[in-house]
Coordinates of C-alpha atoms in Angstrom, one line a residue:
Chain A
M107 CA 40.5 94.1 188.3
K108 CA 41.2 96.5 185.5
S109 CA 42.7 94.5 182.5
I110 CA 44.1 96.2 179.0
A111 CA 44.9 94.1 175.9
L112 CA 47.5 95.6 173.5
Q113 CA 48.5 94.2 170.1
G114 CA 52.0 94.3 168.6
R115 CA 54.2 92.6 166.4
P116 CA 55.6 89.1 167.6
V117 CA 59.5 89.3 167.9
A118 CA 60.2 86.2 169.5
P119 CA 57.6 82.9 170.2
G120 CA 56.4 81.8 173.5
E121 CA 54.0 82.4 176.2
A122 CA 54.7 83.8 179.4
K123 CA 53.0 85.8 182.3
G124 CA 55.0 87.7 185.3
E125 CA 55.2 91.0 187.2
A126 CA 56.2 94.0 185.0
L127 CA 59.3 96.0 185.6
V128 CA 59.1 99.2 183.4
T129 CA 61.6 101.7 182.7
T130 CA 61.3 104.7 179.8
E131 CA 65.2 104.2 179.3
A132 CA 67.1 102.1 176.9
I133 CA 68.8 98.9 178.6
S134 CA 72.6 97.7 177.8
W135 CA 72.8 94.0 179.0
C136 CA 76.7 94.2 178.7
G137 CA 77.9 96.4 181.4
G138 CA 74.7 97.3 182.2
V139 CA 73.3 94.1 183.8
D140 CA 75.0 91.5 185.8
P141 CA 74.1 88.4 183.9
M142 CA 74.9 86.1 186.7
T143 CA 72.1 87.8 189.3
G144 CA 70.0 89.5 186.8
I145 CA 70.6 92.9 188.6
V146 CA 70.8 96.0 186.6
T147 CA 74.2 97.8 187.4
E148 CA 74.2 100.7 185.1
L149 CA 75.3 104.0 187.1
G150 CA 72.4 106.5 186.8
H151 CA 69.8 103.8 185.3
S152 CA 66.3 104.2 186.5
L153 CA 66.3 100.3 187.2
K154 CA 69.8 100.4 189.2
G155 CA 69.7 97.6 192.0
Q156 CA 66.3 96.0 190.3
N157 CA 66.4 92.3 189.4
V158 CA 65.0 91.5 186.0
K159 CA 64.8 87.8 186.8
G160 CA 61.1 86.3 186.0
K161 CA 59.8 89.8 185.3
V162 CA 58.1 91.1 182.2
L163 CA 60.8 93.6 181.2
V164 CA 59.5 96.8 179.5
F165 CA 61.9 99.2 178.1
T166 CA 62.6 101.2 175.1
T167 CA 65.2 99.4 173.2
G168 CA 68.6 97.7 173.5
K169 CA 71.7 99.7 173.7
G170 CA 75.6 99.4 173.9
S171 CA 78.1 96.9 173.3
S172 CA 77.6 94.0 170.4
A173 CA 78.4 91.5 173.3
F174 CA 74.8 92.2 174.3
S175 CA 73.6 89.1 173.1
H176 CA 76.3 87.2 174.8
A177 CA 75.5 88.7 178.3
A178 CA 71.8 88.0 177.7
H179 CA 72.7 84.4 176.7
V180 CA 75.1 83.9 179.9
C181 CA 72.1 85.4 182.0
R182 CA 69.8 82.6 180.1
V183 CA 72.5 79.9 181.2
A184 CA 72.7 81.4 185.0
G185 CA 68.7 81.2 185.1
C186 CA 68.4 84.9 185.5
Q187 CA 66.7 85.8 182.3
P188 CA 63.5 87.5 182.2
A189 CA 60.0 85.9 181.6
A190 CA 59.4 88.1 178.5
I191 CA 60.5 91.3 176.9
L192 CA 58.3 94.2 175.7
V193 CA 60.1 97.1 173.7
K194 CA 58.9 100.1 171.8
E195 CA 61.5 99.4 169.1
V196 CA 63.6 96.5 168.0
N197 CA 67.2 96.5 167.2
P198 CA 69.6 93.9 166.5
Q199 CA 70.7 93.5 170.0
I200 CA 67.1 93.0 171.1
A201 CA 66.2 90.6 168.3
L202 CA 69.2 88.4 169.1
A203 CA 69.1 88.7 172.9
T204 CA 65.3 87.4 172.7
T205 CA 66.2 84.6 170.6
V206 CA 69.2 83.4 172.4
M207 CA 67.3 83.8 176.0
H208 CA 64.4 81.6 174.5
I209 CA 61.7 84.1 175.7
P210 CA 58.8 85.7 174.0
A211 CA 58.9 89.3 173.1
V212 CA 56.7 91.7 171.6
T213 CA 57.3 95.1 169.9
E214 CA 55.4 98.0 167.8
L215 CA 52.5 97.9 170.2
N216 CA 49.4 99.9 169.7
Q217 CA 50.1 101.8 172.6
D218 CA 53.4 102.9 174.2
P219 CA 54.0 100.0 176.8
T220 CA 56.5 102.0 178.7
Q221 CA 53.5 104.4 179.7
V222 CA 50.7 101.9 179.7
I223 CA 52.3 99.6 182.2
D224 CA 53.4 100.1 185.6
T225 CA 56.0 98.1 187.5
G226 CA 53.9 95.8 189.6
D227 CA 51.3 95.3 187.1
T228 CA 50.6 91.5 186.0
V229 CA 51.4 91.2 182.2
A230 CA 50.8 87.9 180.0
V231 CA 52.8 88.1 176.7
D232 CA 51.9 86.0 173.6
G233 CA 54.8 85.8 171.6
Y234 CA 53.0 84.1 168.5
S235 CA 49.9 86.4 168.3
G236 CA 51.6 89.4 169.5
V237 CA 48.8 90.0 172.2
V238 CA 49.8 91.5 175.5
T239 CA 47.4 91.5 178.4
I240 CA 48.0 93.8 181.4
T241 CA 46.2 93.4 184.8
K242 CA 46.7 96.5 186.9
R243 CA 48.1 96.1 190.3
S244 CA 45.2 98.4 191.9
Chain B
M67 CA 61.6 85.4 155.4
K68 CA 61.6 84.7 152.1
L69 CA 64.4 82.1 151.7
K70 CA 66.4 81.5 148.2
T71 CA 67.4 78.0 147.1
D72 CA 70.7 77.9 148.8
E73 CA 69.4 79.2 152.0
L74 CA 66.5 76.6 152.0
R75 CA 69.1 73.7 151.4
M76 CA 71.1 74.9 154.4
L77 CA 67.8 75.0 156.5
D78 CA 66.8 71.6 155.3
G79 CA 69.9 70.1 156.5
K80 CA 71.4 69.2 153.1
E81 CA 74.7 70.8 154.2
G82 CA 75.0 69.2 157.6
L83 CA 73.7 69.8 161.2
V84 CA 76.0 72.6 161.8
R85 CA 74.9 74.9 158.7
Q86 CA 71.3 73.9 159.4
K87 CA 71.6 75.1 163.2
A88 CA 73.2 78.3 162.0
M89 CA 70.5 79.1 159.3
E90 CA 67.8 78.1 162.0
L91 CA 69.3 80.8 164.2
L92 CA 69.7 83.3 161.4
V93 CA 66.1 82.7 160.5
K94 CA 64.9 83.3 164.1
Y95 CA 67.0 86.4 164.3
G96 CA 65.7 87.8 160.8
D97 CA 62.2 87.1 162.0
A98 CA 62.6 89.0 165.0
L99 CA 64.0 92.0 163.1
G100 CA 61.3 91.8 160.6
A101 CA 63.7 91.2 157.8
A102 CA 62.2 90.0 154.4
E103 CA 65.3 88.3 153.1
F104 CA 69.0 87.5 153.5
V105 CA 72.1 89.1 151.8
D106 CA 75.2 87.2 151.0
V107 CA 78.2 88.1 152.9
D108 CA 81.7 87.1 152.4
N109 CA 83.5 89.2 155.2
V110 CA 82.4 88.4 158.8
F111 CA 84.0 89.6 162.1
I112 CA 83.1 87.4 164.9
L113 CA 83.3 87.5 168.8
S114 CA 85.2 84.1 169.2
G115 CA 87.0 84.6 172.3
L116 CA 85.5 87.5 174.2
F117 CA 84.5 85.7 177.4
S118 CA 83.8 88.4 179.9
Y119 CA 81.7 86.2 182.5
T120 CA 84.1 83.7 183.6
D121 CA 81.8 82.3 186.4
V122 CA 79.5 80.6 184.1
F123 CA 82.3 78.2 182.8
K124 CA 83.4 75.0 184.7
Y125 CA 85.9 72.4 184.1
P126 CA 86.4 70.2 182.2
I127 CA 86.7 72.4 179.1
D128 CA 85.1 71.0 176.2
I129 CA 85.5 73.7 173.6
D130 CA 83.1 72.0 171.2
S131 CA 80.1 72.0 173.5
I132 CA 81.0 75.5 174.6
A133 CA 81.0 76.9 171.1
S134 CA 77.8 74.8 170.3
E135 CA 76.1 76.9 173.2
Y136 CA 77.8 80.1 173.3
F137 CA 78.4 80.5 169.6
L138 CA 75.5 78.8 168.1
D139 CA 72.7 78.5 170.8
S140 CA 72.7 74.6 170.5
Q141 CA 72.4 72.5 173.7
E142 CA 73.3 69.7 171.1
K143 CA 77.2 69.4 170.8
L144 CA 78.0 70.2 167.3
M145 CA 81.3 69.8 165.5
V146 CA 82.0 72.6 163.4
D147 CA 84.5 72.0 160.4
N148 CA 85.1 75.3 158.2
V149 CA 83.5 78.8 158.0
K150 CA 82.2 79.4 154.8
A151 CA 82.9 83.2 154.5
F152 CA 86.2 85.1 154.8
T153 CA 86.2 85.5 158.7
T154 CA 88.5 87.3 161.2
N155 CA 88.1 87.3 164.8
H156 CA 88.0 90.0 167.8
L157 CA 90.4 89.7 170.6
F158 CA 90.8 86.7 173.0
T159 CA 89.9 88.4 176.3
I160 CA 93.6 88.0 177.4
D161 CA 97.2 87.6 176.2
L162 CA 98.5 84.3 177.2
A163 CA 102.0 85.3 176.0
N164 CA 104.7 86.8 178.2
G165 CA 103.4 86.3 181.4
H166 CA 100.6 88.8 180.7
A167 CA 97.7 86.6 181.9
D168 CA 99.4 86.5 185.3
L169 CA 100.3 90.3 185.1
V170 CA 96.4 91.5 185.0
K171 CA 95.6 88.4 187.3
A172 CA 93.3 86.8 184.9
P173 CA 91.7 83.7 186.4
K174 CA 93.1 80.2 185.5
I175 CA 89.8 79.0 183.7
L176 CA 89.9 81.9 181.7
Q177 CA 93.4 81.3 180.6
D178 CA 92.7 77.5 179.8
L179 CA 89.5 78.7 178.1
I180 CA 91.4 81.3 175.8
A181 CA 94.0 78.4 174.9
A182 CA 91.1 76.0 173.8
T183 CA 89.5 78.7 171.7
Q184 CA 92.7 79.8 169.9
H185 CA 93.0 76.1 168.9
Y186 CA 89.5 76.0 168.0
C187 CA 89.6 79.2 165.6
K188 CA 92.7 77.9 163.8
R189 CA 90.8 74.6 163.3
I190 CA 87.6 76.1 161.8
G191 CA 89.6 78.3 159.4
I192 CA 89.2 81.8 161.0
S193 CA 91.9 84.4 160.0
V194 CA 93.2 85.0 163.6
T195 CA 93.5 88.6 163.7
G196 CA 92.6 89.0 167.4
T197 CA 91.8 92.5 167.3
C198 CA 88.8 95.0 167.9
T199 CA 90.2 96.7 165.1
P200 CA 90.1 94.6 161.8
Y201 CA 90.3 97.5 159.6
Q202 CA 93.9 98.2 160.9
C203 CA 94.9 94.7 160.6
G204 CA 93.9 93.2 157.1
N205 CA 90.3 93.3 157.1
T206 CA 89.1 96.3 155.3
P207 CA 85.8 96.2 153.4
V208 CA 85.3 98.3 150.5
F209 CA 82.6 100.9 149.8
G210 CA 79.1 99.1 149.6
E211 CA 80.3 95.9 150.5
H212 CA 77.7 93.9 152.7
V213 CA 79.5 92.4 155.7
A214 CA 78.2 90.9 159.2
W215 CA 80.7 92.6 162.0
V216 CA 80.5 92.4 165.8
E217 CA 82.1 95.5 167.8
S218 CA 80.3 98.7 168.3
S219 CA 83.3 100.6 167.4
A220 CA 84.3 98.7 164.4
I221 CA 80.8 98.6 163.2
S222 CA 80.6 102.2 163.3
Y223 CA 83.8 102.6 161.3
A224 CA 83.1 100.0 158.7
N225 CA 79.7 101.8 158.1
A226 CA 80.7 105.7 158.5
V227 CA 84.3 105.7 157.6
L228 CA 84.6 102.9 155.0
G229 CA 81.1 103.1 153.7
A230 CA 80.6 99.0 154.1
R231 CA 77.3 98.0 155.2
T232 CA 76.7 96.3 158.6
N233 CA 74.3 95.9 161.5
I234 CA 75.5 95.6 165.0
E235 CA 76.0 91.7 165.0
G236 CA 76.5 89.6 168.2
L237 CA 78.2 86.6 168.9
E238 CA 75.8 83.9 167.8
S239 CA 74.5 86.1 164.6
S240 CA 77.9 86.6 163.5
F241 CA 79.1 83.1 163.9
S242 CA 76.1 81.9 162.1
S243 CA 76.7 84.4 159.2
A244 CA 80.6 82.9 159.2
L245 CA 79.0 79.4 158.5
T246 CA 76.4 80.2 156.0
G247 CA 77.6 83.5 154.2
K248 CA 74.4 85.0 155.0
T249 CA 72.9 87.8 157.1
P250 CA 69.4 89.5 157.3
L251 CA 68.8 92.3 154.6
W252 CA 67.7 94.8 157.4
G253 CA 68.8 98.3 158.8
F254 CA 72.2 99.5 157.5
H255 CA 72.4 97.2 154.8
L256 CA 69.5 99.4 153.3
K257 CA 70.4 102.7 151.7
E258 CA 67.4 104.4 153.0
N259 CA 68.1 103.6 156.5
R260 CA 71.8 105.4 156.3
R261 CA 70.9 108.8 155.8
G262 CA 71.9 111.6 158.5
T263 CA 69.0 112.7 160.7
T264 CA 70.7 115.0 163.1
L265 CA 73.1 117.9 162.5
V266 CA 75.7 118.6 164.7
Q267 CA 76.4 122.2 165.2
V268 CA 79.9 122.7 166.5
D269 CA 80.9 125.9 168.0
E270 CA 84.0 126.4 165.7
K271 CA 85.1 129.6 167.6
A272 CA 85.4 127.8 170.8
I273 CA 86.0 124.2 170.0
S274 CA 89.2 123.0 168.1
L275 CA 89.2 119.5 166.9
D276 CA 93.0 118.6 166.8
T277 CA 93.3 115.4 168.9
V278 CA 92.0 111.9 169.5
M279 CA 90.5 113.2 172.9
D280 CA 88.8 116.0 171.1
Y281 CA 86.9 113.8 168.9
E282 CA 86.1 111.3 171.6
L283 CA 84.7 114.0 173.9
M284 CA 82.4 115.0 170.9
G285 CA 81.2 111.6 170.2
C286 CA 80.5 111.1 173.9
H287 CA 78.4 114.4 173.8
V288 CA 76.6 113.3 170.6
G289 CA 76.0 109.7 171.6
R290 CA 74.6 110.6 175.0
T291 CA 72.2 113.1 173.4
I292 CA 70.8 111.3 170.2
G293 CA 71.2 107.7 171.0
T294 CA 70.7 105.9 168.0
E295 CA 70.1 108.7 165.5
I296 CA 72.5 109.2 162.7
P297 CA 74.3 112.3 163.3
I298 CA 76.1 114.9 160.4
Y299 CA 79.2 116.5 161.7
P300 CA 81.0 119.1 159.9
C301 CA 84.7 118.7 159.1
G302 CA 86.9 120.7 161.6
K303 CA 89.6 123.0 160.5
H304 CA 92.0 120.3 160.2
H305 CA 90.9 117.1 158.2
P306 CA 90.7 114.3 160.8
N307 CA 92.9 111.2 160.8
A308 CA 92.0 107.6 161.1
D309 CA 92.7 107.5 164.8
M310 CA 90.5 110.4 165.6
L311 CA 87.7 108.9 163.7
K312 CA 88.3 105.8 165.3
G313 CA 87.8 107.7 168.6
L314 CA 84.8 109.1 167.6
C315 CA 83.3 105.8 166.5
A316 CA 84.2 104.1 169.8
T317 CA 82.4 106.9 172.1
G318 CA 79.5 107.4 169.8
A319 CA 78.7 103.9 170.1
S320 CA 79.6 103.2 173.6
C321 CA 78.1 106.4 175.3
G322 CA 75.1 106.2 173.0
G323 CA 74.2 103.9 170.2
I324 CA 75.6 105.6 167.1
E325 CA 76.7 102.9 164.5
M326 CA 76.3 105.2 161.7
Y327 CA 77.2 108.9 161.0
H328 CA 78.4 111.3 158.3
M329 CA 81.1 114.1 158.2
V330 CA 80.7 116.3 155.4
G331 CA 83.9 116.1 153.0
V332 CA 85.3 113.3 154.9
T333 CA 83.0 110.1 154.9
P334 CA 82.1 108.4 151.8
E335 CA 78.3 109.0 151.9
A336 CA 78.5 112.8 152.6
H337 CA 80.5 114.6 149.9
S338 CA 77.8 117.3 150.6
L339 CA 75.2 117.9 153.2
E340 CA 72.5 117.1 150.6
E341 CA 73.9 113.7 150.1
A342 CA 74.4 113.1 153.8
T343 CA 70.6 113.9 154.5
G344 CA 69.6 111.8 151.3
G345 CA 67.9 115.2 150.1
L346 CA 65.5 115.5 153.1
S347 CA 65.6 117.8 156.1
P348 CA 67.1 116.6 159.1
K349 CA 64.9 115.7 162.1
Q350 CA 67.0 118.1 164.7
A351 CA 70.2 119.9 165.2
I352 CA 72.1 119.7 168.2
Q353 CA 74.9 122.0 169.6
Y354 CA 78.5 121.1 170.8
G355 CA 80.3 123.9 172.7
T356 CA 82.7 124.1 175.6
R357 CA 79.9 123.7 178.1
E358 CA 79.1 120.4 176.5
R359 CA 82.7 119.5 176.3
R360 CA 83.5 119.9 179.9
E361 CA 80.1 118.3 181.0
C362 CA 81.3 115.0 179.2
Y363 CA 85.0 115.4 180.5
E364 CA 83.5 115.6 184.0
R365 CA 81.3 112.8 183.6
L366 CA 83.9 110.4 182.3
N367 CA 86.3 111.2 185.2
N368 CA 85.1 109.2 188.4
S369 CA 87.9 109.1 190.5
S370 CA 88.7 111.2 194.0
K371 CA 91.9 109.3 194.4
D372 CA 95.3 111.0 192.9
L373 CA 97.3 108.1 193.2
V374 CA 97.4 105.9 190.1
D375 CA 97.9 102.0 190.3
V376 CA 97.0 100.9 186.6
V377 CA 97.3 102.9 183.3
T378 CA 95.6 101.0 180.7
I379 CA 95.6 102.5 177.1
G380 CA 94.8 101.4 173.7
C381 CA 91.1 101.2 173.3
P382 CA 90.3 100.6 170.2
H383 CA 93.5 98.9 169.7
Y384 CA 96.3 101.5 169.3
S385 CA 97.4 101.9 165.5
I386 CA 101.0 102.0 164.4
R387 CA 100.7 105.7 164.5
Q388 CA 99.7 105.9 168.0
M389 CA 102.6 103.2 168.9
A390 CA 105.1 105.9 167.4
Q391 CA 103.4 108.6 169.3
L392 CA 103.7 106.6 172.6
A393 CA 107.2 105.5 171.9
R394 CA 108.4 109.1 171.5
L395 CA 106.6 110.2 174.8
L396 CA 108.3 107.3 176.8
E397 CA 111.7 107.8 175.1
G398 CA 114.4 108.0 178.1
K399 CA 111.6 107.9 180.6
K400 CA 110.7 105.3 183.5
V401 CA 107.3 104.2 184.7
N402 CA 106.8 104.6 188.3
E403 CA 107.4 101.6 190.3
N404 CA 104.0 101.5 192.0
T405 CA 102.2 102.1 188.7
L406 CA 101.6 99.7 185.8
L407 CA 101.3 101.0 182.2
L408 CA 99.6 98.5 180.0
V409 CA 99.2 99.2 176.3
Y410 CA 96.8 97.6 174.2
T411 CA 97.2 96.7 170.4
A412 CA 97.1 94.0 167.6
R413 CA 99.6 91.2 167.3
S414 CA 100.3 92.6 163.7
I415 CA 100.8 96.1 164.8
E416 CA 102.9 94.9 167.6
T417 CA 105.3 93.3 164.9
V418 CA 105.8 96.4 163.2
A419 CA 106.2 98.5 166.2
A420 CA 109.0 96.1 167.1
R421 CA 110.6 96.4 163.9
S422 CA 110.4 100.1 163.8
G423 CA 112.0 100.3 167.3
Y424 CA 109.1 101.6 169.0
A425 CA 108.2 98.5 171.0
E426 CA 111.9 98.6 172.3
A427 CA 111.5 102.3 173.6
I428 CA 108.2 101.5 175.2
E429 CA 109.2 98.4 177.1
A430 CA 112.5 99.8 178.0
A431 CA 110.5 102.6 179.9
G432 CA 108.8 99.8 181.6
A433 CA 105.5 99.5 180.0
H434 CA 103.9 96.3 178.7
I435 CA 102.6 95.8 175.2
V436 CA 99.7 93.5 175.5
V437 CA 98.1 91.9 172.4
D438 CA 94.8 89.8 172.0
S439 CA 93.2 91.5 175.0
C440 CA 91.4 94.8 176.0
P441 CA 92.2 97.6 178.7
I442 CA 89.1 96.6 180.5
N443 CA 90.3 92.7 181.0
I444 CA 92.3 93.5 184.2
Y445 CA 91.3 91.6 187.3
F446 CA 92.6 93.8 190.3
P447 CA 91.0 94.5 193.4
T448 CA 88.0 97.1 192.5
S449 CA 89.4 99.6 194.7
S450 CA 92.4 100.1 192.2
V451 CA 92.7 103.5 190.7
V452 CA 92.8 103.1 187.1
A453 CA 93.8 105.8 184.3
T454 CA 92.9 105.5 180.6
D455 CA 92.7 107.6 177.4
A456 CA 89.5 106.0 176.1
A457 CA 86.1 107.3 177.1
K458 CA 84.6 103.7 176.2
I459 CA 86.8 102.0 178.8
T460 CA 85.6 104.3 181.5
Y461 CA 82.1 103.0 181.2
Y462 CA 82.8 99.2 181.1
M463 CA 85.6 99.8 183.9
T464 CA 82.9 101.0 186.1
G465 CA 79.7 99.1 184.9
L466 CA 81.3 95.7 183.8
R467 CA 84.3 95.3 186.0
G468 CA 83.3 97.4 189.2
Y469 CA 86.3 99.7 189.5
E470 CA 85.4 102.5 191.6
N471 CA 88.2 105.1 190.7
V472 CA 88.4 105.9 187.0
W473 CA 90.4 108.6 185.4
Y474 CA 90.1 109.7 181.9
G475 CA 92.4 111.9 179.8
S476 CA 94.7 112.0 176.9
M477 CA 97.5 109.6 176.0
L478 CA 99.9 112.6 177.4
D479 CA 97.9 112.7 180.4
C480 CA 98.2 108.8 181.0
V481 CA 101.9 108.8 180.3
D482 CA 102.4 111.4 182.9
A483 CA 100.4 109.3 185.4
A484 CA 102.4 106.3 184.7
I485 CA 105.7 108.2 185.1
T486 CA 104.6 110.2 188.3
G487 CA 102.2 107.8 189.7
Q488 CA 99.8 110.6 190.0
W489 CA 97.0 111.7 187.8
R490 CA 97.5 115.5 186.9
G491 CA 95.1 115.6 183.8
E492 CA 92.9 118.4 183.0
L493 CA 90.8 119.6 180.2
R494 CA 92.9 121.8 178.1

C-alpha cells in the first residue's frame, strides 16, 4: 500500500489516526456544521451532508463567526469532534477550536494536504512532531 | 512563546487557579497561532451569554461549572472572582424582559441559563452592555489600541473604522484575556499584517452607494470573492455614515472573512491609496458593478413564499439614528395582524429611543423592541417565512436555524412587509 509522509508545523498536540474527509473549501463551524451531530449543514458546501465525527478533517482554513470555537467546543462535549485537523493555513478560529476540541492539528505542510490527501485515505497525525502519514485507499 | 515576568506569575499559579487556567489556555492558543509573545490589553469584548446550542445544556444549571467548561475549557469547576481588564459583553441570546422570551418561543432552559449568566457577569465585574455593537454603547477603542474582541462585525469595525487592533477572538480566548489582560501578539496586532491587498474597483457610473443596503451588498460580493484578503474600497460620491460602514463590516465578515479593510479618505489607516497598501503593489483588483450587485441580492433571497410571518431587523444592533428612521417609517402605521415585527437594539440605545419618542412610535405601530438579543434567536417552526434587512442574518437563519424561506431587503422593504404582510421588496 502506498504511503506518503508530510512534514508540517504542529498546531495542537496529540496523536490520532482516522479516515480522511477532504475539501478544498474553508469551513465555518458556527452555522456550517451541526455540532450536536457533526454533520456539515452549509448550503452549497462541497461537504454538505457529510459527518466530520472521528474523521481526519482536511480543509483550507476556518471562516465565519467568532462563535466558531464555541460551536467546536459544543461539538467536543457532544462527542462529535473530528479525530484530527489538517489545514493549509491557521487563523484564530482554527487555533482556538483545535485547542478546545483537544484534538491534534498540523498546518503549513510541505505539500498541500487538500491535494495530496483524498477522502477515504487513512491518515495518521502527530500533533507533537508535525508528521502526517497518509496511506492511500487504493 | 516567550513569556514576561507577570505572565509567568499567572501561569505558575501565583495569582490563583483561575488566572493560571486562563494563561494556560492563552499559551496553547498562542502556540497554535505561532505567536512569539503576548501584548497587554485593557479592553475586552466577550461572548458571555451567546448560547446558540441549547441542546447541550441540562438541569440543574450550575453557572460556575458551565462557565468553567465553556468559557475557560476547564472540566474542573473554577470560581471566577473578577476580570482584570475593562470588559464589556455581547448579547445574552434572548431578552428576558417584557415577555419577549416567550414571544420568540425561547426554550425554558435557555431562559434559565440566561438569567444565571446575567448574575454571573455582574458578579465578576463585566460592564453589561449586552450588544454586538460595543462601539455604539460605551466601548469605543482609540486608534492603535490593542484590544481582544469577539463578534466578526465588531472586530471589523474596530480594526477598519476605528484603527484599533484585534484578531477574531472566540469565547474562550476573550474570556481568558479578560481575566489576564493578555492576548497573543499576532495577526492584526502587527502593522505589517494590516495593509490592503486587494483593490475594489466600483463601477461608479452604474453604482451609487447611498444606503446601508448598498454597502451591505458590496461587502457581500467582496467577502464572497476574496475571503480573508484585505480590501481597499474607494470612497463613494457621498461620504458614508457609521451605519453604512457597520453594514459593510457585517457582510464582509459573514459572507467572507474580512476582518480588516480600508476605504481611502474614510478609514484611519488610508488617508491615501499608498498608505492603505503600505507602499506595496496590491495583489489583485476585483470589480463591483450592477451584475455583481444583482447576483448578491438574488443569492440572499431564499424564499418562494410571499406571505411573511416574521420581520426581524436590527443586525448589527440598530443605532439611535436607525431607531429614528424606523420611527418615522412606522409613524401612524399598523403592523399586519398576521406578521410579527421584531426590532433589535441595545438596552442603552433603547433608553435614548424611549426618551426621544422613537420607541413610543415604533411600539404604537405594534412592533416589538427587543434588547439583549439578536434577530436570529427566534424559535418558530422552520417553515415560517422570515424577512430581514441584514444580509448576515440570512446566512445564519438558514444555516444555523434551518429556516427555509428568508427574504432580504432594505429597512423600507421590511417595514412594508410588516405592514402589508407581504414581501414586495425588489432591487432598486
